[in-house]
Coordinates of C-alpha atoms in Angstrom, one line a residue:
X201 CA -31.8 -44.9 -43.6
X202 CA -30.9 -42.5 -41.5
X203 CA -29.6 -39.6 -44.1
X204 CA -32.6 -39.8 -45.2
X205 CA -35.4 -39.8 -42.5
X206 CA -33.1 -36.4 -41.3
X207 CA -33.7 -34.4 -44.6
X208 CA -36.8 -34.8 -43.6
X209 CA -36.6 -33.2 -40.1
X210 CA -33.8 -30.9 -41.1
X211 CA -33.4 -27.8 -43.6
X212 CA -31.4 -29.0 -47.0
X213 CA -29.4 -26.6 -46.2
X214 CA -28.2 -28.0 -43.0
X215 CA -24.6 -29.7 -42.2
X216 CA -24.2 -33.3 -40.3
X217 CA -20.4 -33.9 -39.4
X218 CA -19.7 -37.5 -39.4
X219 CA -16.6 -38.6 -36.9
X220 CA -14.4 -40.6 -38.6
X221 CA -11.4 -41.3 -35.9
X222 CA -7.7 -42.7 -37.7
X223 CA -7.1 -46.0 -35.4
X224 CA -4.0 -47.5 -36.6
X225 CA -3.7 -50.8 -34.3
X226 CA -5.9 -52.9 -32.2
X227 CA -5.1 -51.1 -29.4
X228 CA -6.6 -47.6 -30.4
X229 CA -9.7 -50.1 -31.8
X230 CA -9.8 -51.5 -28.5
X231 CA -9.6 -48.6 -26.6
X232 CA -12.6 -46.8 -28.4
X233 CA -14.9 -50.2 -28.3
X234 CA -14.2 -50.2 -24.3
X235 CA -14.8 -46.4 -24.5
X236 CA -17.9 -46.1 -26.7
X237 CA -19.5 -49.4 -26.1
X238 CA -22.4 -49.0 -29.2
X239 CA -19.7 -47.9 -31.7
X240 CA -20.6 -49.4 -34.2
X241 CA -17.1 -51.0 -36.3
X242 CA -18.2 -53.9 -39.0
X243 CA -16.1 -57.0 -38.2
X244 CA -14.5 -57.0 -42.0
X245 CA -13.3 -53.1 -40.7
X246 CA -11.9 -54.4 -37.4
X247 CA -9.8 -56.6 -38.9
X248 CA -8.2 -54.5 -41.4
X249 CA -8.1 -52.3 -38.9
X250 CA -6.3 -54.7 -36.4
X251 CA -3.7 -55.8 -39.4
X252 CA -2.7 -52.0 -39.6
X253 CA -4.9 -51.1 -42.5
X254 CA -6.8 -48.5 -39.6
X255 CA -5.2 -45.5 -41.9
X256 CA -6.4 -46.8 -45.5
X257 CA -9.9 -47.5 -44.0
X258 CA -10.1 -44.0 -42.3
X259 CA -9.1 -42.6 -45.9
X260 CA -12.1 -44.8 -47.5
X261 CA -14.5 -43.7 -45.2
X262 CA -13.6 -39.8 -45.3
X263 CA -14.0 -40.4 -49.1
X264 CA -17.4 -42.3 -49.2
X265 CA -18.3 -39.1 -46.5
X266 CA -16.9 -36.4 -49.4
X267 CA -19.4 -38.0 -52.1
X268 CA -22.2 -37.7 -49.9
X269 CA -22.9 -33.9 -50.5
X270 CA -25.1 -33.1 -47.0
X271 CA -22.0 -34.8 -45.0
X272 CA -19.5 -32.9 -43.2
X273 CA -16.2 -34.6 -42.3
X274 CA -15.2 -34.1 -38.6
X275 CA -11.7 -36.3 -38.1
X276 CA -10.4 -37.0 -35.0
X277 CA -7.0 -38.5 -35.3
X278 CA -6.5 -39.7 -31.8
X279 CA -2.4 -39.2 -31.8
X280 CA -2.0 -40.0 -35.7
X281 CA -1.8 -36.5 -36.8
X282 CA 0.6 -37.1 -39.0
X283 CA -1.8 -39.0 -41.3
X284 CA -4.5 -36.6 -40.7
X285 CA -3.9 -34.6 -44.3
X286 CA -3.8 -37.9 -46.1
X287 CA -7.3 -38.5 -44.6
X288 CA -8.8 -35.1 -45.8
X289 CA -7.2 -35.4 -49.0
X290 CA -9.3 -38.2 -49.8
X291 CA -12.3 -36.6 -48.4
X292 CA -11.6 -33.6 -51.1
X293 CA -10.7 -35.7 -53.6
X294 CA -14.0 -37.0 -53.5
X295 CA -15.8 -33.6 -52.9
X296 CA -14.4 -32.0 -56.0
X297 CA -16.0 -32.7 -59.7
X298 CA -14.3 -35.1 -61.7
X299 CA -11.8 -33.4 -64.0
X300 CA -11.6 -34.9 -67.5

């Protein structure tokens, strides 16, 4: 995929942020389809997303980003700041090593 046809191209060393915005209703989903016409959301996402589960999948996505080690989390909370730490605590949650 694409992770991988870049550590190709790119030193290991090197940093890719993925954007992972918090869209809590179908109107902020709707706004960012109109704006960003190829953004890509997978239907089953859309409609959790559109049932007000847009929080719990941004959290799941910024923690399948934290076990990816070459993966940089760039969040973009578009007016849901206040969920914003929740978000990143997943994403560290799943950077750190598993305590026993």
């Amino acid at each position: 995929g694409f992770l991988r046809d870049l550590a190709q191209v790119l030193p290991p060393e090197t940093a890719v942020f993925a954007s992972v915005g918090i869209l809590r209703s179908a109107r902020n989903l709707d706004f960012v389809l109109r704006a960003i016409p190829d953004c890509p959301v997978p239907e089953g996402l859309a409609r959790r997303i559109r049932d007000g589960d847009g929080v719990g999948v941004a959290a799941e996505l910024a923690a399948e980003i934290g076990q990816r080690p070459g993966l940089r989390l760039h969040l973009i909370p578009l007016g849901a700041e206040g969920h914003a730490a929740e978000v990143v605590a997943r994403f560290d949650e799943a950077r750190s090593p598993v305590r026993a």
